[in-house]
PDB file of C-alpha atoms in Angstrom:
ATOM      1  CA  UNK A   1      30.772  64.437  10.082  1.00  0.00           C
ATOM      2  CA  UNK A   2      33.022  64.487  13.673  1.00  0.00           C
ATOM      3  CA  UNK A   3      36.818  64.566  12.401  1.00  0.00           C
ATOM      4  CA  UNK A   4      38.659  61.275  12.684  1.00  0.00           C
ATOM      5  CA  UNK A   5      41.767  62.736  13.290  1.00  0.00           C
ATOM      6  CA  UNK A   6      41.952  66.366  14.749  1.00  0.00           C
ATOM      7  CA  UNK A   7      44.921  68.955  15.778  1.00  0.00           C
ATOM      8  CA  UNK A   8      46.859  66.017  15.159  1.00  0.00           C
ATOM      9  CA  UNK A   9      50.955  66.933  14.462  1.00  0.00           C
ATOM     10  CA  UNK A  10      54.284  65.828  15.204  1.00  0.00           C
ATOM     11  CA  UNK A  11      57.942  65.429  13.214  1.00  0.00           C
ATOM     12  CA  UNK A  12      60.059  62.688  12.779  1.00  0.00           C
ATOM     13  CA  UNK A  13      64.004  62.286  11.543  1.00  0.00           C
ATOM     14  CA  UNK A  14      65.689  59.609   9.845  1.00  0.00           C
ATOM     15  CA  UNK A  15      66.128  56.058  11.710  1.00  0.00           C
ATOM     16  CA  UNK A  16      63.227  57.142  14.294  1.00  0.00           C
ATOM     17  CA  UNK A  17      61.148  54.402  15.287  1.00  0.00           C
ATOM     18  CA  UNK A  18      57.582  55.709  16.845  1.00  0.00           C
ATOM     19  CA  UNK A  19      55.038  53.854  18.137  1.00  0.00           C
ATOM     20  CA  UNK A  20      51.419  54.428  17.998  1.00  0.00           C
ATOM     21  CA  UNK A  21      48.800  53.357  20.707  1.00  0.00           C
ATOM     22  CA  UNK A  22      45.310  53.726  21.564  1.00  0.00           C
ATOM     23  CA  UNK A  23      41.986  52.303  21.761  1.00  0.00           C
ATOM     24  CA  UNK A  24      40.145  50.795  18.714  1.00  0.00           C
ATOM     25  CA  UNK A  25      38.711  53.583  17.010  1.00  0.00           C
ATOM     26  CA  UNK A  26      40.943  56.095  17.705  1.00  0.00           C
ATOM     27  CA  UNK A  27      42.458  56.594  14.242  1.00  0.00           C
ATOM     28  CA  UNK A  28      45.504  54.844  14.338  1.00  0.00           C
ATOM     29  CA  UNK A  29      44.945  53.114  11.019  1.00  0.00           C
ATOM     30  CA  UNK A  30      43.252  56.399   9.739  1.00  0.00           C
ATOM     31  CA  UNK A  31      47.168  58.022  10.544  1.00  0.00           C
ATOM     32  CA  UNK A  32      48.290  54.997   8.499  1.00  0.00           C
ATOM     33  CA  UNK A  33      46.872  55.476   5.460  1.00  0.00           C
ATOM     34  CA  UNK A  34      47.791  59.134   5.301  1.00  0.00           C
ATOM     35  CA  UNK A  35      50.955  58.734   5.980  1.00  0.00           C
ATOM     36  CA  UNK A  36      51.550  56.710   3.254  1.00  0.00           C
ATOM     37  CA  UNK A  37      49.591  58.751   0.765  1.00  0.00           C
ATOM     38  CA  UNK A  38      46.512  56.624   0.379  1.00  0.00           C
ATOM     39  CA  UNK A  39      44.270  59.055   1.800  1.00  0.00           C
ATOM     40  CA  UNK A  40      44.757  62.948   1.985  1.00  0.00           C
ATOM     41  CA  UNK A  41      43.595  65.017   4.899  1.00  0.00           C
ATOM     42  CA  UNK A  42      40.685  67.404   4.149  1.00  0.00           C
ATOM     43  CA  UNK A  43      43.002  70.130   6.260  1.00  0.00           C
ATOM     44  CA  UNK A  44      46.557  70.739   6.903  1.00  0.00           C
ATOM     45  CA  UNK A  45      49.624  68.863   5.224  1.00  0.00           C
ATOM     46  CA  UNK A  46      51.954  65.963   5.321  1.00  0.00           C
ATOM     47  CA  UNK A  47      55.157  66.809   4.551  1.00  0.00           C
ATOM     48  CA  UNK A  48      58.530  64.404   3.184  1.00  0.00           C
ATOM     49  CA  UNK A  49      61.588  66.674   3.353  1.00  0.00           C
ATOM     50  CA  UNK A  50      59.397  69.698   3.175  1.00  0.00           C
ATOM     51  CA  UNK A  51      57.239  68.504   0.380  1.00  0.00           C
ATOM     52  CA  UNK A  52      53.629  67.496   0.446  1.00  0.00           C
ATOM     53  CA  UNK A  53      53.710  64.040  -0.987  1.00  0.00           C
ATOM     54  CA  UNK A  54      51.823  65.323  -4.121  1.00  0.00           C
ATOM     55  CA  UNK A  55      54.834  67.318  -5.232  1.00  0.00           C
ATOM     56  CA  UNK A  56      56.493  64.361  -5.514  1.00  0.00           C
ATOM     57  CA  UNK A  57      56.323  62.495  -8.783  1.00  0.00           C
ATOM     58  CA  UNK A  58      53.956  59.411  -7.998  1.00  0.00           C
ATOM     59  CA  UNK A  59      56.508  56.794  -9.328  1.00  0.00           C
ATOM     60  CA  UNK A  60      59.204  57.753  -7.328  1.00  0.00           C
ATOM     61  CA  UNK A  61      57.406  58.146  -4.024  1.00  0.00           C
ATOM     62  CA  UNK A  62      56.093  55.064  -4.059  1.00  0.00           C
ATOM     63  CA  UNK A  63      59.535  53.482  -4.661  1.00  0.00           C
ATOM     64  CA  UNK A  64      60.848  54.870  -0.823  1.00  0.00           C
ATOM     65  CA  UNK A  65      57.547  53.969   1.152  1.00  0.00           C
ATOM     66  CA  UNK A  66      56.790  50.787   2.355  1.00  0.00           C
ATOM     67  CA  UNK A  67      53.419  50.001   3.946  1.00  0.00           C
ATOM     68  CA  UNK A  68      51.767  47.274   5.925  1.00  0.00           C
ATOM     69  CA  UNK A  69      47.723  47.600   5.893  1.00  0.00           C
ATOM     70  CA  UNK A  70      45.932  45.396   8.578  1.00  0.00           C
ATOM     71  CA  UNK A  71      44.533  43.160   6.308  1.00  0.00           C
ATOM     72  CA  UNK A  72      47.196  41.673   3.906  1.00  0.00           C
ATOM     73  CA  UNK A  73      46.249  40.513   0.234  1.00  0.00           C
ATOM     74  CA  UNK A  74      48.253  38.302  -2.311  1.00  0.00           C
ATOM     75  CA  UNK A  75      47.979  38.608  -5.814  1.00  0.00           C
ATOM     76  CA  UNK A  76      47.829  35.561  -7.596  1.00  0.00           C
ATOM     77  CA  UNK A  77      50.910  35.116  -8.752  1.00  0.00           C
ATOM     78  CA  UNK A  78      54.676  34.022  -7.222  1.00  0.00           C
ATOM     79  CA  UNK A  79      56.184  34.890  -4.068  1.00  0.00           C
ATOM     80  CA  UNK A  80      59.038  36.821  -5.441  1.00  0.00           C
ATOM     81  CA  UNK A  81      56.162  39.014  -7.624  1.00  0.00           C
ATOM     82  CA  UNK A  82      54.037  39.670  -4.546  1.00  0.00           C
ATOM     83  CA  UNK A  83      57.250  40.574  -2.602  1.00  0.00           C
ATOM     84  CA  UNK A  84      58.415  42.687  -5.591  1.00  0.00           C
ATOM     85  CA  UNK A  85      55.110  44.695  -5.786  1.00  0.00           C
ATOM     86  CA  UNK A  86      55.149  42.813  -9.584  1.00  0.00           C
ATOM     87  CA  UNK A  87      58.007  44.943 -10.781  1.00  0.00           C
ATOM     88  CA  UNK A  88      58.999  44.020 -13.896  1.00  0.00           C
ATOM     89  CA  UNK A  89      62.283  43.719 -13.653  1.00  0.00           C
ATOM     90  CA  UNK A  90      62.639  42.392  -9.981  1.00  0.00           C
ATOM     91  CA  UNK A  91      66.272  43.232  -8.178  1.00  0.00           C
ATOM     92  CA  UNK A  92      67.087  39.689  -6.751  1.00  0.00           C
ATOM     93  CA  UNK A  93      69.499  41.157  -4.002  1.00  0.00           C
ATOM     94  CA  UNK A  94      66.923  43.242  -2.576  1.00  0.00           C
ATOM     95  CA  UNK A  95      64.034  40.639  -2.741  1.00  0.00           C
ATOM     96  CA  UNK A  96      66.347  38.694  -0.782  1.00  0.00           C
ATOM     97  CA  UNK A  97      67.618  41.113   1.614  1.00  0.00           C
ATOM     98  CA  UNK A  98      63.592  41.903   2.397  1.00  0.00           C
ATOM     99  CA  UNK A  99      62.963  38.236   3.010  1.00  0.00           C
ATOM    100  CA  UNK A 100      65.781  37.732   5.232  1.00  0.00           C
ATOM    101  CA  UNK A 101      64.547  41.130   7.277  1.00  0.00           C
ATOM    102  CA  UNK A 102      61.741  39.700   7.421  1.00  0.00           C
ATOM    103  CA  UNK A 103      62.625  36.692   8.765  1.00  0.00           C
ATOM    104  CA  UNK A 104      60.687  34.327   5.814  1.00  0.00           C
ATOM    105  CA  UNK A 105      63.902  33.409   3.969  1.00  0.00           C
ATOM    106  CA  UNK A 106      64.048  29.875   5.046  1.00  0.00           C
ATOM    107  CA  UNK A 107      60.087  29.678   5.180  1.00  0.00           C
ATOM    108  CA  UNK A 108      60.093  30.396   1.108  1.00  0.00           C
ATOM    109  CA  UNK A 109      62.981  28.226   0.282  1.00  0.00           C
ATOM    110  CA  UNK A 110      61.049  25.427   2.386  1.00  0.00           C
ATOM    111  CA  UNK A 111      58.278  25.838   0.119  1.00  0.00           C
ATOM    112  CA  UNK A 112      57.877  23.299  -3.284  1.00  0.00           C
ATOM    113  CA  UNK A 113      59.009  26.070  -5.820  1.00  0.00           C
ATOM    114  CA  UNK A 114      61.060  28.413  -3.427  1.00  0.00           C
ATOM    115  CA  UNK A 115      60.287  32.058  -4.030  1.00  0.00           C
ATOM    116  CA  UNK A 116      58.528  30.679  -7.604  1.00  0.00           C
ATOM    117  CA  UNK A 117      56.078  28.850  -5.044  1.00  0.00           C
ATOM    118  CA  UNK A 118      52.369  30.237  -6.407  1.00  0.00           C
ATOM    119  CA  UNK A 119      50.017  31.854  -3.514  1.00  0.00           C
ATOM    120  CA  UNK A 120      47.172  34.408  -3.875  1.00  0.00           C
ATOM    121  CA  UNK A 121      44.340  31.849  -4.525  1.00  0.00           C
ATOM    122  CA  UNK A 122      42.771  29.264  -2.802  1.00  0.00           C
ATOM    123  CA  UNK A 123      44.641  26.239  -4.406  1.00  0.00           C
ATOM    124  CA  UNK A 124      47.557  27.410  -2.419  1.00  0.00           C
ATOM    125  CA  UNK A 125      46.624  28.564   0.649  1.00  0.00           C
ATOM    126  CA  UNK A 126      48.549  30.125   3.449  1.00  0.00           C
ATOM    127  CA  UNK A 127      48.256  30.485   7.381  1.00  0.00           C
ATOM    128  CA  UNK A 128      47.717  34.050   8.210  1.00  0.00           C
ATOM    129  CA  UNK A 129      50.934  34.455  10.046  1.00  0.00           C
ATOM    130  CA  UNK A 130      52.700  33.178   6.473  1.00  0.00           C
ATOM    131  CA  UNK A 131      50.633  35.572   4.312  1.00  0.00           C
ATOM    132  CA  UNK A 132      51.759  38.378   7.668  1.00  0.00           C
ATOM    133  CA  UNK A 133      55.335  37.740   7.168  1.00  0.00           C
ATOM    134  CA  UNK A 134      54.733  38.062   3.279  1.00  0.00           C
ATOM    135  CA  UNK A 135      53.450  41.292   3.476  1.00  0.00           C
ATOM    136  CA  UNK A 136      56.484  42.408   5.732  1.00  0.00           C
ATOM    137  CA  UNK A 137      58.885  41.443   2.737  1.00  0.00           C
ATOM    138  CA  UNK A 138      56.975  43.487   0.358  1.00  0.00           C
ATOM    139  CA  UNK A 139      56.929  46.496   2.537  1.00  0.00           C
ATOM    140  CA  UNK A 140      60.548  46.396   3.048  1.00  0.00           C
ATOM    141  CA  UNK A 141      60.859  45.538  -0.826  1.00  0.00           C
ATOM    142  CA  UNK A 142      63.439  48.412  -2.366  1.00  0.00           C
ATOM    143  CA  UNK A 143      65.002  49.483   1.429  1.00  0.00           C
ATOM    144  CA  UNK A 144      62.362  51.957   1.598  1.00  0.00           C
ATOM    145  CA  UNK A 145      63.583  55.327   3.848  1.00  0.00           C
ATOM    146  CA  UNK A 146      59.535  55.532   5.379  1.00  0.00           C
ATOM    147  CA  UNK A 147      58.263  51.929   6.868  1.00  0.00           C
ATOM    148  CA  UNK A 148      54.526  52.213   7.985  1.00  0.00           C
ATOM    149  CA  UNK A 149      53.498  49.117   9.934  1.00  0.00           C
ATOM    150  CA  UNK A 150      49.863  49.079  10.473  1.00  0.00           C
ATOM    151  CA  UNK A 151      49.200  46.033  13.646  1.00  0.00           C
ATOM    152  CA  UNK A 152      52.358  43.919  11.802  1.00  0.00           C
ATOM    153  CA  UNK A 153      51.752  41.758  14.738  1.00  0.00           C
ATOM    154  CA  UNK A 154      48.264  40.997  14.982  1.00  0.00           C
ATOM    155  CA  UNK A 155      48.685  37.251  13.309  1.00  0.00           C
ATOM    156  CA  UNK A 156      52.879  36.725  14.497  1.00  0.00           C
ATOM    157  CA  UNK A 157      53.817  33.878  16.632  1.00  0.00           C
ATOM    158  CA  UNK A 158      56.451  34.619  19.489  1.00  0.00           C
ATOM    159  CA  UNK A 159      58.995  34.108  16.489  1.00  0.00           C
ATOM    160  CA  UNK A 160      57.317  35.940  14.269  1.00  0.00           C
ATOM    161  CA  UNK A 161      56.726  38.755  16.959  1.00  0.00           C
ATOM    162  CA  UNK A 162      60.581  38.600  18.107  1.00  0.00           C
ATOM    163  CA  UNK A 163      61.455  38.586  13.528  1.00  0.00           C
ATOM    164  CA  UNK A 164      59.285  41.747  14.311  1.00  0.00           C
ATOM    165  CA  UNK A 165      61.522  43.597  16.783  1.00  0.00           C
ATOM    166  CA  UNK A 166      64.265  42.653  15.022  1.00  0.00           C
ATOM    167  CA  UNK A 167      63.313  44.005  11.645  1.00  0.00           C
ATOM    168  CA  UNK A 168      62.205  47.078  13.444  1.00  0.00           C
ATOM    169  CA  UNK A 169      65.786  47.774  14.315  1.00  0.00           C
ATOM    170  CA  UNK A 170      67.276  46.734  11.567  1.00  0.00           C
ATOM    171  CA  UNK A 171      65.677  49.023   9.454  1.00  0.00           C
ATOM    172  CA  UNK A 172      66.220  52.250  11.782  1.00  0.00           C
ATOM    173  CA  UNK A 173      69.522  51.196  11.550  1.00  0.00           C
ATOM    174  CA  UNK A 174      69.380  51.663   7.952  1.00  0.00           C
ATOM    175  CA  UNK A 175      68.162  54.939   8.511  1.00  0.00           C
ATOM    176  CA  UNK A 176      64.997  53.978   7.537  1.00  0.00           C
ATOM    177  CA  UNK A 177      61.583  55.746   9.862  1.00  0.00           C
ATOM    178  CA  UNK A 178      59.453  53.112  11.169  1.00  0.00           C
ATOM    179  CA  UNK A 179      56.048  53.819  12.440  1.00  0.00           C
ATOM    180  CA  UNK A 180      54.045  50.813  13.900  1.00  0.00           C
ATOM    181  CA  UNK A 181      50.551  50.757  14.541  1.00  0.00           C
ATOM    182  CA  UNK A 182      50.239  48.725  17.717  1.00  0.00           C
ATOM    183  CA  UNK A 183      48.200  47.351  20.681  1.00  0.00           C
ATOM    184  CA  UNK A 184      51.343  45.088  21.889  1.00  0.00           C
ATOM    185  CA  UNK A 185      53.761  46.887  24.410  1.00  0.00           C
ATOM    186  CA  UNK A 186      56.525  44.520  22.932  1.00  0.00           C
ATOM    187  CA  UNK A 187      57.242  46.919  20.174  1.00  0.00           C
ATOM    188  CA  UNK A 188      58.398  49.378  22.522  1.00  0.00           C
ATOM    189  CA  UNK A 189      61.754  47.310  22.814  1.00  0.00           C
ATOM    190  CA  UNK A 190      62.612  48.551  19.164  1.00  0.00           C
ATOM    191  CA  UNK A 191      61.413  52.022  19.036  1.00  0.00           C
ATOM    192  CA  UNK A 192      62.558  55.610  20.757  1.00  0.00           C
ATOM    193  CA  UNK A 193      59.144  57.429  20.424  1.00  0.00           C
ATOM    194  CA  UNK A 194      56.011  57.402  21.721  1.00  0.00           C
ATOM    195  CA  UNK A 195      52.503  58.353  20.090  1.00  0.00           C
ATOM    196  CA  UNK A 196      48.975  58.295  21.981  1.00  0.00           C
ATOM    197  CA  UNK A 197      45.938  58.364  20.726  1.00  0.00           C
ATOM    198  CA  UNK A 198      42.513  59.140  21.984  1.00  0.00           C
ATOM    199  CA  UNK A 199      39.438  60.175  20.314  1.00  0.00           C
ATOM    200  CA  UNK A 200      41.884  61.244  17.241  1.00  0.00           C
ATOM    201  CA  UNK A 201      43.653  63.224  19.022  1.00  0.00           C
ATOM    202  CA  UNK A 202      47.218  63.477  20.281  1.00  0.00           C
ATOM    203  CA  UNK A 203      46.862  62.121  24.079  1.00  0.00           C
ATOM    204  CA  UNK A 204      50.699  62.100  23.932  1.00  0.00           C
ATOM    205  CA  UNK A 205      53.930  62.205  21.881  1.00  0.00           C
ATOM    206  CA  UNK A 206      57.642  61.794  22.763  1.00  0.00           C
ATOM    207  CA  UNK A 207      60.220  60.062  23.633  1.00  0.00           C
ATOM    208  CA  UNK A 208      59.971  56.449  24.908  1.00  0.00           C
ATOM    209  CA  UNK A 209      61.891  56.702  27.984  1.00  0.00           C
ATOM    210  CA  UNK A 210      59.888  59.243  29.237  1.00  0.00           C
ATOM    211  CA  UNK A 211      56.531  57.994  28.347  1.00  0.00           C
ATOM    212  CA  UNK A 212      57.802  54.923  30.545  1.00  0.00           C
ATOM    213  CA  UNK A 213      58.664  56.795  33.421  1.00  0.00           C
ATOM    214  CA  UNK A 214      55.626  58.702  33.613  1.00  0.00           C
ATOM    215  CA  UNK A 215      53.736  55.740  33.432  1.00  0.00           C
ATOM    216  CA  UNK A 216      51.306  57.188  30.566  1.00  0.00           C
ATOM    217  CA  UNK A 217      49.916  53.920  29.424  1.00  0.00           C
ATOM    218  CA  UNK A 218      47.013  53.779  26.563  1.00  0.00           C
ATOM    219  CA  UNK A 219      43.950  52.191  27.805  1.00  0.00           C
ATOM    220  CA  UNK A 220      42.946  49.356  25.626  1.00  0.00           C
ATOM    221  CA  UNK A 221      39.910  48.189  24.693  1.00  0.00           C
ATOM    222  CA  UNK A 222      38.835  45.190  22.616  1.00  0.00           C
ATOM    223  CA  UNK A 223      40.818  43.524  19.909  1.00  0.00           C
ATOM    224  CA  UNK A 224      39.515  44.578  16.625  1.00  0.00           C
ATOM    225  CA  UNK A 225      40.307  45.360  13.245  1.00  0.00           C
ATOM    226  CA  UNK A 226      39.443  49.399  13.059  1.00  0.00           C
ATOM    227  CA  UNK A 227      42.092  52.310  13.212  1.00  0.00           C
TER     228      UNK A 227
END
């Protein structure tokens, strides 16, 4: 079968934000799930610090990424659990430090039970820019030093999308890398690189200020929900 992704490589360092663009199709959410380990290429390597990610002990890997897929699930169960990945023994300062990032804070405590509130079923039901914002705490859950952010903005209001930007920043600040999967020029306000593809391939990578003065723009096709 044709490749989904081919030839493709580049290198990131801590606090780098990159943005990826392209048509549907061209493997954007493919890139997405490798980079966070839930698929592994058939050839080449991803490397963390030098290390493919299966020379890292499963447990603690998992502890430093934080993804966003495209289609966000609750688990039936409380806010703070589905924000807190169920941990066990959930760290209260960083389950509100995610919220806040995430700009849902306020939304939870609005809610009839706070961050106890149930969701994950149908009896309590939530708009999909809620359940969106939701799934931004729990990638940011634990300050996690990789953030992959696979169309974070595909169900955001303009203050959801701007809580976007903002979190974007925030977390390169932290010296976290953040890599968004995106149709939406707006997240080029918060990032410093540029990635294009086409086809699977690398139609260009590097820096931000220099993809906008050579004009390289992605050409976009139709909204839909396919890397």
């Amino acid at each position: 079968r044709p490749r989904i992704l081919n030839l493709v490589s580049f290198s990131l360092e801590p606090g780098d934000g990159l943005a990826v663009m392209g048509n549907s199709a061209s493997g954007k959410s493919s890139l997405a799930r490798l980079l966070v380990g839930a698929w592994k290429p058939d050839i080449g390597d991803y490397r963390l610090d030098g290390a493919t990610p299966d020379q890292w002990p499963a447990d603690l890997l998992g502890r430093h990424i934080g993804y966003l897929p495209q289609s966000v699930e609750l688990i039936p169960g409380s806010i703070a659990d589905n924000i807190a990945r169920f941990d066990a023994e959930i760290d209260k300062e960083q389950l509100f430090t995610a919220a806040r990032i995430a700009g849902v804070h306020d939304m939870i405590l609005s809610m009839p039970e706070g961050y106890s509130t149930r969701v994950g079923d149908v009896e309590h039901a939530l708009s999909g820019g809620q359940v969106q914002r939701l799934g931004l705490a729990r990638a940011l859950y634990g300050d996690p030093k990789i953030l992959i952010l696979d169309e974070p903005n595909a169900h955001l209001d303009a203050a959801g999308d701007e809580a976007l930007r903002s979190l974007i920043s925030i977390m390169r600040s932290r010296g976290s890398t953040v890599v968004v999967m995106t149709h939406r020029p707006s997240v080029l306000n918060s990032v410093n690189k540029v990635l294009v593809l086409h086809k699977g391939q690398v139609a260009h990578f590097g820096e931000k200020d220099a993809f906008l003065k050579n004009n390289v723009r992605p050409v976009e096709g139709p909204r839909r929900h396919a890397g």
